[in-house]
Amino acid sequence: MTAKRTAILISGRGSNMAALIAAAANPGYPAQIALVLSNQPLAGGLKRAQAHNIAVAIIPHQGKTRSQFDAELDATLREHGIELVCLAGFMRILTDDFVRAWAGRIINIHPSLLPAFKGTHVHAQALAAGVRISGCTAHFVVPELDAGPIIEQACVRVEPDDTEASLAARILAEEHRIYPQALRLLASGRVRLEDGRAVFS
Ligand code: GAR
């Protein structure tokens, strides 16, 4: 089976991107990272991607409507023959039209055990709620934010002296472990989106 041409969308440092690139370098991994795309020209992850000789694209979002931005995004993904999309710290809300066009082929990593703690300031939300366990979730992207069918999760103990930073760091290590697993499941056809559910085979 040919490895699926995959794009990673980032807005920042790209540590999850780096974990996906490292996984895809293994022989037999069912996805190849064919493009890293950012809305932020200064995203640290872009340099890391270039160091791996991966094509990069920058689509600034300033001065564009969401539809204009997403149309450019869609065109760029198609130009590069992209089959799968991984959001990895991509801090843009995508239009329903874009998400529907890529349904079943676009996934995200989120630093909480969804459906708990959607949106931003996730670790602050977890600490404020007093949960003893948090974690991370890899899921299909659907129009509703952070609500897509779950592909993979990992949990992390919340310690009494945790700060947002200490909790984020422990969860990030788990993100780096499960996101490549989720992409492997998707790219190998062992999980698919069917009638709004993740179906495993
Ligand atoms: C990660 O923790 C990711 O889960 C989070 O942003 C961070 C990006 O870090 N994403 C979200 O909060 C999306 N809702 P990275 O650039 O080092 O991968």
PDB file of C-alpha atoms and ligand atoms in Angstrom:
ATOM      1  CA  MET A   1       0.000   0.000   0.000  1.00  0.00           C
ATOM      2  CA  THR A   2       1.354   3.473  -0.885  1.00  0.00           C
ATOM      3  CA  ALA A   3       1.751   5.749   2.095  1.00  0.00           C
ATOM      4  CA  LYS A   4      -1.037   8.335   2.147  1.00  0.00           C
ATOM      5  CA  ARG A   5       0.059  11.876   1.289  1.00  0.00           C
ATOM      6  CA  THR A   6      -0.571  13.801   4.495  1.00  0.00           C
ATOM      7  CA  ALA A   7      -0.478  17.511   5.332  1.00  0.00           C
ATOM      8  CA  ILE A   8       0.127  18.825   8.845  1.00  0.00           C
ATOM      9  CA  LEU A   9      -1.397  22.204   9.682  1.00  0.00           C
ATOM     10  CA  ILE A  10       0.368  24.183  12.420  1.00  0.00           C
ATOM     11  CA  SER A  11       0.335  27.641  13.973  1.00  0.00           C
ATOM     12  CA  GLY A  12       3.223  27.327  16.438  1.00  0.00           C
ATOM     13  CA  ARG A  13       6.222  25.319  17.578  1.00  0.00           C
ATOM     14  CA  GLY A  14       5.074  22.064  15.972  1.00  0.00           C
ATOM     15  CA  SER A  15       6.093  19.441  18.508  1.00  0.00           C
ATOM     16  CA  ASN A  16       3.163  17.208  17.490  1.00  0.00           C
ATOM     17  CA  MET A  17       4.170  17.797  13.874  1.00  0.00           C
ATOM     18  CA  ALA A  18       7.677  16.590  14.765  1.00  0.00           C
ATOM     19  CA  ALA A  19       6.224  13.441  16.382  1.00  0.00           C
ATOM     20  CA  LEU A  20       4.223  12.700  13.215  1.00  0.00           C
ATOM     21  CA  ILE A  21       7.276  13.300  11.003  1.00  0.00           C
ATOM     22  CA  ALA A  22       9.352  10.951  13.178  1.00  0.00           C
ATOM     23  CA  ALA A  23       6.674   8.240  13.038  1.00  0.00           C
ATOM     24  CA  ALA A  24       6.277   8.575   9.278  1.00  0.00           C
ATOM     25  CA  ALA A  25      10.028   8.033   8.837  1.00  0.00           C
ATOM     26  CA  ASN A  26       9.567   4.415   9.968  1.00  0.00           C
ATOM     27  CA  PRO A  27       9.408   1.873   7.145  1.00  0.00           C
ATOM     28  CA  GLY A  28       5.885   0.601   6.649  1.00  0.00           C
ATOM     29  CA  TYR A  29       4.190   3.596   8.283  1.00  0.00           C
ATOM     30  CA  PRO A  30       1.053   4.130   6.174  1.00  0.00           C
ATOM     31  CA  ALA A  31       1.320   7.941   5.902  1.00  0.00           C
ATOM     32  CA  GLN A  32       4.005  10.186   4.413  1.00  0.00           C
ATOM     33  CA  ILE A  33       4.249  13.830   5.429  1.00  0.00           C
ATOM     34  CA  ALA A  34       4.049  15.633   2.093  1.00  0.00           C
ATOM     35  CA  LEU A  35       3.320  19.169   3.291  1.00  0.00           C
ATOM     36  CA  VAL A  36       3.458  21.329   6.422  1.00  0.00           C
ATOM     37  CA  LEU A  37       1.234  24.381   6.189  1.00  0.00           C
ATOM     38  CA  SER A  38       0.906  27.316   8.563  1.00  0.00           C
ATOM     39  CA  ASN A  39      -1.193  30.451   8.860  1.00  0.00           C
ATOM     40  CA  GLN A  40       1.670  32.002  10.853  1.00  0.00           C
ATOM     41  CA  PRO A  41       4.786  32.881   8.817  1.00  0.00           C
ATOM     42  CA  LEU A  42       6.934  32.721  11.966  1.00  0.00           C
ATOM     43  CA  ALA A  43       5.649  29.377  13.272  1.00  0.00           C
ATOM     44  CA  GLY A  44       8.669  27.580  14.728  1.00  0.00           C
ATOM     45  CA  GLY A  45       7.522  24.295  13.222  1.00  0.00           C
ATOM     46  CA  LEU A  46       8.147  25.542   9.665  1.00  0.00           C
ATOM     47  CA  LYS A  47      11.926  25.518  10.118  1.00  0.00           C
ATOM     48  CA  ARG A  48      11.759  22.068  11.696  1.00  0.00           C
ATOM     49  CA  ALA A  49       9.780  20.809   8.687  1.00  0.00           C
ATOM     50  CA  GLN A  50      12.234  22.339   6.205  1.00  0.00           C
ATOM     51  CA  ALA A  51      15.104  20.667   8.042  1.00  0.00           C
ATOM     52  CA  HIS A  52      13.419  17.370   7.111  1.00  0.00           C
ATOM     53  CA  ASN A  53      13.120  18.485   3.455  1.00  0.00           C
ATOM     54  CA  ILE A  54       9.337  18.615   3.700  1.00  0.00           C
ATOM     55  CA  ALA A  55       7.478  21.096   1.484  1.00  0.00           C
ATOM     56  CA  VAL A  56       6.062  24.020   3.460  1.00  0.00           C
ATOM     57  CA  ALA A  57       3.346  26.524   2.626  1.00  0.00           C
ATOM     58  CA  ILE A  58       2.297  29.700   4.418  1.00  0.00           C
ATOM     59  CA  ILE A  59      -1.199  31.103   4.079  1.00  0.00           C
ATOM     60  CA  PRO A  60      -1.545  34.244   6.230  1.00  0.00           C
ATOM     61  CA  HIS A  61      -5.098  34.736   7.440  1.00  0.00           C
ATOM     62  CA  GLN A  62      -5.026  38.499   8.004  1.00  0.00           C
ATOM     63  CA  GLY A  63      -7.463  40.493   5.880  1.00  0.00           C
ATOM     64  CA  LYS A  64      -9.288  37.396   4.609  1.00  0.00           C
ATOM     65  CA  THR A  65     -12.708  36.046   5.443  1.00  0.00           C
ATOM     66  CA  ARG A  66     -12.797  32.506   6.809  1.00  0.00           C
ATOM     67  CA  SER A  67     -14.212  31.330   3.468  1.00  0.00           C
ATOM     68  CA  GLN A  68     -11.414  33.000   1.492  1.00  0.00           C
ATOM     69  CA  PHE A  69      -8.772  31.534   3.785  1.00  0.00           C
ATOM     70  CA  ASP A  70     -10.277  28.054   3.635  1.00  0.00           C
ATOM     71  CA  ALA A  71     -10.602  28.209  -0.169  1.00  0.00           C
ATOM     72  CA  GLU A  72      -6.864  28.958  -0.402  1.00  0.00           C
ATOM     73  CA  LEU A  73      -6.144  26.197   2.059  1.00  0.00           C
ATOM     74  CA  ASP A  74      -8.215  23.712   0.090  1.00  0.00           C
ATOM     75  CA  ALA A  75      -6.546  24.711  -3.201  1.00  0.00           C
ATOM     76  CA  THR A  76      -3.054  24.339  -1.704  1.00  0.00           C
ATOM     77  CA  LEU A  77      -3.856  20.907  -0.257  1.00  0.00           C
ATOM     78  CA  ARG A  78      -5.162  19.766  -3.655  1.00  0.00           C
ATOM     79  CA  GLU A  79      -2.126  21.204  -5.493  1.00  0.00           C
ATOM     80  CA  HIS A  80       0.057  19.018  -3.305  1.00  0.00           C
ATOM     81  CA  GLY A  81      -2.091  15.936  -3.861  1.00  0.00           C
ATOM     82  CA  ILE A  82      -2.949  15.704  -0.179  1.00  0.00           C
ATOM     83  CA  GLU A  83      -5.154  12.805   0.935  1.00  0.00           C
ATOM     84  CA  LEU A  84      -5.169  13.283   4.731  1.00  0.00           C
ATOM     85  CA  VAL A  85      -4.898  16.343   6.983  1.00  0.00           C
ATOM     86  CA  CYS A  86      -3.636  16.486  10.574  1.00  0.00           C
ATOM     87  CA  LEU A  87      -4.282  19.610  12.632  1.00  0.00           C
ATOM     88  CA  ALA A  88      -1.428  19.990  15.111  1.00  0.00           C
ATOM     89  CA  GLY A  89      -1.787  23.144  17.176  1.00  0.00           C
ATOM     90  CA  PHE A  90      -3.553  24.845  14.262  1.00  0.00           C
ATOM     91  CA  MET A  91      -5.297  27.759  15.942  1.00  0.00           C
ATOM     92  CA  ARG A  92      -7.876  28.605  13.285  1.00  0.00           C
ATOM     93  CA  ILE A  93     -11.529  27.692  13.224  1.00  0.00           C
ATOM     94  CA  LEU A  94     -12.323  26.060   9.886  1.00  0.00           C
ATOM     95  CA  THR A  95     -15.549  26.688   7.987  1.00  0.00           C
ATOM     96  CA  ASP A  96     -18.248  24.023   7.918  1.00  0.00           C
ATOM     97  CA  ASP A  97     -17.834  23.787   4.132  1.00  0.00           C
ATOM     98  CA  PHE A  98     -14.116  23.041   4.410  1.00  0.00           C
ATOM     99  CA  VAL A  99     -14.633  20.479   7.172  1.00  0.00           C
ATOM    100  CA  ARG A 100     -17.408  18.756   5.199  1.00  0.00           C
ATOM    101  CA  ALA A 101     -15.224  18.623   2.085  1.00  0.00           C
ATOM    102  CA  TRP A 102     -12.495  16.833   4.070  1.00  0.00           C
ATOM    103  CA  ALA A 103     -14.806  14.769   6.315  1.00  0.00           C
ATOM    104  CA  GLY A 104     -13.229  11.502   7.362  1.00  0.00           C
ATOM    105  CA  ARG A 105      -9.832  12.680   6.104  1.00  0.00           C
ATOM    106  CA  ILE A 106      -9.040  15.359   8.704  1.00  0.00           C
ATOM    107  CA  ILE A 107      -8.070  14.762  12.340  1.00  0.00           C
ATOM    108  CA  ASN A 108      -6.997  16.869  15.330  1.00  0.00           C
ATOM    109  CA  ILE A 109      -5.112  16.467  18.584  1.00  0.00           C
ATOM    110  CA  HIS A 110      -6.597  18.183  21.648  1.00  0.00           C
ATOM    111  CA  PRO A 111      -4.988  18.411  25.110  1.00  0.00           C
ATOM    112  CA  SER A 112      -7.888  17.135  27.236  1.00  0.00           C
ATOM    113  CA  LEU A 113     -10.001  14.034  27.608  1.00  0.00           C
ATOM    114  CA  LEU A 114     -12.853  15.097  25.336  1.00  0.00           C
ATOM    115  CA  PRO A 115     -15.737  15.705  25.701  1.00  0.00           C
ATOM    116  CA  ALA A 116     -14.364  17.464  28.812  1.00  0.00           C
ATOM    117  CA  PHE A 117     -12.681  20.849  28.418  1.00  0.00           C
ATOM    118  CA  LYS A 118     -13.207  21.997  24.851  1.00  0.00           C
ATOM    119  CA  GLY A 119     -11.789  25.194  23.347  1.00  0.00           C
ATOM    120  CA  THR A 120      -8.817  27.091  24.746  1.00  0.00           C
ATOM    121  CA  HIS A 121      -7.110  27.384  28.171  1.00  0.00           C
ATOM    122  CA  VAL A 122      -7.773  23.698  28.516  1.00  0.00           C
ATOM    123  CA  HIS A 123      -5.317  22.990  31.349  1.00  0.00           C
ATOM    124  CA  ALA A 124      -6.638  25.945  33.358  1.00  0.00           C
ATOM    125  CA  GLN A 125     -10.134  24.515  32.863  1.00  0.00           C
ATOM    126  CA  ALA A 126      -8.973  21.110  34.136  1.00  0.00           C
ATOM    127  CA  LEU A 127      -7.243  22.588  37.198  1.00  0.00           C
ATOM    128  CA  ALA A 128     -10.248  24.794  37.982  1.00  0.00           C
ATOM    129  CA  ALA A 129     -12.561  21.784  37.775  1.00  0.00           C
ATOM    130  CA  GLY A 130     -10.342  19.850  40.196  1.00  0.00           C
ATOM    131  CA  VAL A 131     -10.197  16.700  38.078  1.00  0.00           C
ATOM    132  CA  ARG A 132      -7.634  14.067  39.188  1.00  0.00           C
ATOM    133  CA  ILE A 133      -7.186  12.787  35.648  1.00  0.00           C
ATOM    134  CA  SER A 134      -6.817  14.678  32.409  1.00  0.00           C
ATOM    135  CA  GLY A 135      -5.210  13.695  29.123  1.00  0.00           C
ATOM    136  CA  CYS A 136      -5.441  14.100  25.389  1.00  0.00           C
ATOM    137  CA  THR A 137      -7.657  13.066  22.504  1.00  0.00           C
ATOM    138  CA  ALA A 138      -7.081  12.450  18.805  1.00  0.00           C
ATOM    139  CA  HIS A 139     -10.368  12.803  16.955  1.00  0.00           C
ATOM    140  CA  PHE A 140     -11.988  13.328  13.573  1.00  0.00           C
ATOM    141  CA  VAL A 141     -12.723  16.968  12.817  1.00  0.00           C
ATOM    142  CA  VAL A 142     -16.400  17.834  12.413  1.00  0.00           C
ATOM    143  CA  PRO A 143     -18.011  21.282  12.076  1.00  0.00           C
ATOM    144  CA  GLU A 144     -18.673  21.559  15.829  1.00  0.00           C
ATOM    145  CA  LEU A 145     -15.465  22.514  17.665  1.00  0.00           C
ATOM    146  CA  ASP A 146     -13.677  19.656  19.509  1.00  0.00           C
ATOM    147  CA  ALA A 147     -16.722  17.429  19.096  1.00  0.00           C
ATOM    148  CA  GLY A 148     -15.621  14.878  16.493  1.00  0.00           C
ATOM    149  CA  PRO A 149     -15.645  11.102  16.963  1.00  0.00           C
ATOM    150  CA  ILE A 150     -12.721   9.929  19.064  1.00  0.00           C
ATOM    151  CA  ILE A 151      -9.928   7.832  17.538  1.00  0.00           C
ATOM    152  CA  GLU A 152      -7.438   7.597  20.424  1.00  0.00           C
ATOM    153  CA  GLN A 153      -7.048   8.907  23.987  1.00  0.00           C
ATOM    154  CA  ALA A 154      -4.496   8.779  26.789  1.00  0.00           C
ATOM    155  CA  CYS A 155      -4.913   9.824  30.399  1.00  0.00           C
ATOM    156  CA  VAL A 156      -2.539  11.622  32.718  1.00  0.00           C
ATOM    157  CA  ARG A 157      -2.765  11.960  36.495  1.00  0.00           C
ATOM    158  CA  VAL A 158      -3.286  15.517  37.759  1.00  0.00           C
ATOM    159  CA  GLU A 159      -0.980  16.083  40.742  1.00  0.00           C
ATOM    160  CA  PRO A 160      -1.995  18.383  43.621  1.00  0.00           C
ATOM    161  CA  ASP A 161       0.887  20.771  42.905  1.00  0.00           C
ATOM    162  CA  ASP A 162       0.369  20.865  39.128  1.00  0.00           C
ATOM    163  CA  THR A 163       0.461  24.181  37.319  1.00  0.00           C
ATOM    164  CA  GLU A 164      -0.901  24.722  33.817  1.00  0.00           C
ATOM    165  CA  ALA A 165       2.667  24.387  32.530  1.00  0.00           C
ATOM    166  CA  SER A 166       3.526  21.167  34.389  1.00  0.00           C
ATOM    167  CA  LEU A 167       0.240  19.521  33.414  1.00  0.00           C
ATOM    168  CA  ALA A 168       0.591  20.682  29.791  1.00  0.00           C
ATOM    169  CA  ALA A 169       4.085  19.190  29.582  1.00  0.00           C
ATOM    170  CA  ARG A 170       3.008  15.743  30.851  1.00  0.00           C
ATOM    171  CA  ILE A 171      -0.012  15.714  28.557  1.00  0.00           C
ATOM    172  CA  LEU A 172       2.085  16.824  25.568  1.00  0.00           C
ATOM    173  CA  ALA A 173       4.311  13.760  25.965  1.00  0.00           C
ATOM    174  CA  GLU A 174       1.173  11.605  25.629  1.00  0.00           C
ATOM    175  CA  GLU A 175      -0.016  13.626  22.623  1.00  0.00           C
ATOM    176  CA  HIS A 176       3.263  12.763  20.901  1.00  0.00           C
ATOM    177  CA  ARG A 177       2.568   9.082  21.551  1.00  0.00           C
ATOM    178  CA  ILE A 178      -1.095   8.847  20.535  1.00  0.00           C
ATOM    179  CA  TYR A 179      -1.243  11.216  17.542  1.00  0.00           C
ATOM    180  CA  PRO A 180       1.042   9.030  15.409  1.00  0.00           C
ATOM    181  CA  GLN A 181      -1.063   6.019  16.471  1.00  0.00           C
ATOM    182  CA  ALA A 182      -4.241   7.780  15.377  1.00  0.00           C
ATOM    183  CA  LEU A 183      -2.759   8.739  12.008  1.00  0.00           C
ATOM    184  CA  ARG A 184      -1.597   5.142  11.567  1.00  0.00           C
ATOM    185  CA  LEU A 185      -5.143   3.865  12.178  1.00  0.00           C
ATOM    186  CA  LEU A 186      -6.622   6.378   9.726  1.00  0.00           C
ATOM    187  CA  ALA A 187      -4.013   5.993   6.978  1.00  0.00           C
ATOM    188  CA  SER A 188      -4.191   2.201   7.109  1.00  0.00           C
ATOM    189  CA  GLY A 189      -7.996   2.249   6.902  1.00  0.00           C
ATOM    190  CA  ARG A 190      -8.378   0.702  10.364  1.00  0.00           C
ATOM    191  CA  VAL A 191     -10.568   3.589  11.477  1.00  0.00           C
ATOM    192  CA  ARG A 192     -13.059   5.504   9.370  1.00  0.00           C
ATOM    193  CA  LEU A 193     -15.780   8.056   9.906  1.00  0.00           C
ATOM    194  CA  GLU A 194     -19.189   6.555   9.236  1.00  0.00           C
ATOM    195  CA  ASP A 195     -22.566   8.129  10.090  1.00  0.00           C
ATOM    196  CA  GLY A 196     -20.904  10.463  12.589  1.00  0.00           C
ATOM    197  CA  ARG A 197     -19.061   7.681  14.416  1.00  0.00           C
ATOM    198  CA  ALA A 198     -15.519   6.362  14.410  1.00  0.00           C
ATOM    199  CA  VAL A 199     -15.699   2.786  13.110  1.00  0.00           C
ATOM    200  CA  PHE A 200     -12.721   0.516  13.827  1.00  0.00           C
ATOM    201  CA  SER A 201     -11.819  -2.639  11.928  1.00  0.00           C
TER     202      SER A 201
HETATM  203  C1  GAR B   1      -0.811  20.946  21.650  1.00  0.00           C
HETATM  204  O1  GAR B   1      -0.877  20.754  23.025  1.00  0.00           O
HETATM  205  C2  GAR B   1      -2.163  20.678  21.013  1.00  0.00           C
HETATM  206  O2  GAR B   1      -2.866  19.628  21.636  1.00  0.00           O
HETATM  207  C3  GAR B   1      -2.846  21.993  21.234  1.00  0.00           C
HETATM  208  O3  GAR B   1      -1.863  22.960  20.970  1.00  0.00           O
HETATM  209  C4  GAR B   1      -0.588  22.417  21.291  1.00  0.00           C
HETATM  210  C5  GAR B   1       0.321  22.583  20.093  1.00  0.00           C
HETATM  211  O4  GAR B   1       1.620  22.226  20.407  1.00  0.00           O
HETATM  212  N1  GAR B   1      -3.985  22.130  20.388  1.00  0.00           N
HETATM  213  C6  GAR B   1      -5.111  22.711  20.757  1.00  0.00           C
HETATM  214  O5  GAR B   1      -5.288  23.199  21.844  1.00  0.00           O
HETATM  215  C7  GAR B   1      -6.180  22.741  19.678  1.00  0.00           C
HETATM  216  N2  GAR B   1      -7.453  22.942  20.267  1.00  0.00           N
HETATM  217  P1  GAR B   1       2.653  21.840  19.274  1.00  0.00           P
HETATM  218  O6  GAR B   1       2.669  23.005  18.273  1.00  0.00           O
HETATM  219  O7  GAR B   1       3.960  21.722  19.985  1.00  0.00           O
HETATM  220  O8  GAR B   1       2.199  20.556  18.636  1.00  0.00           O
END
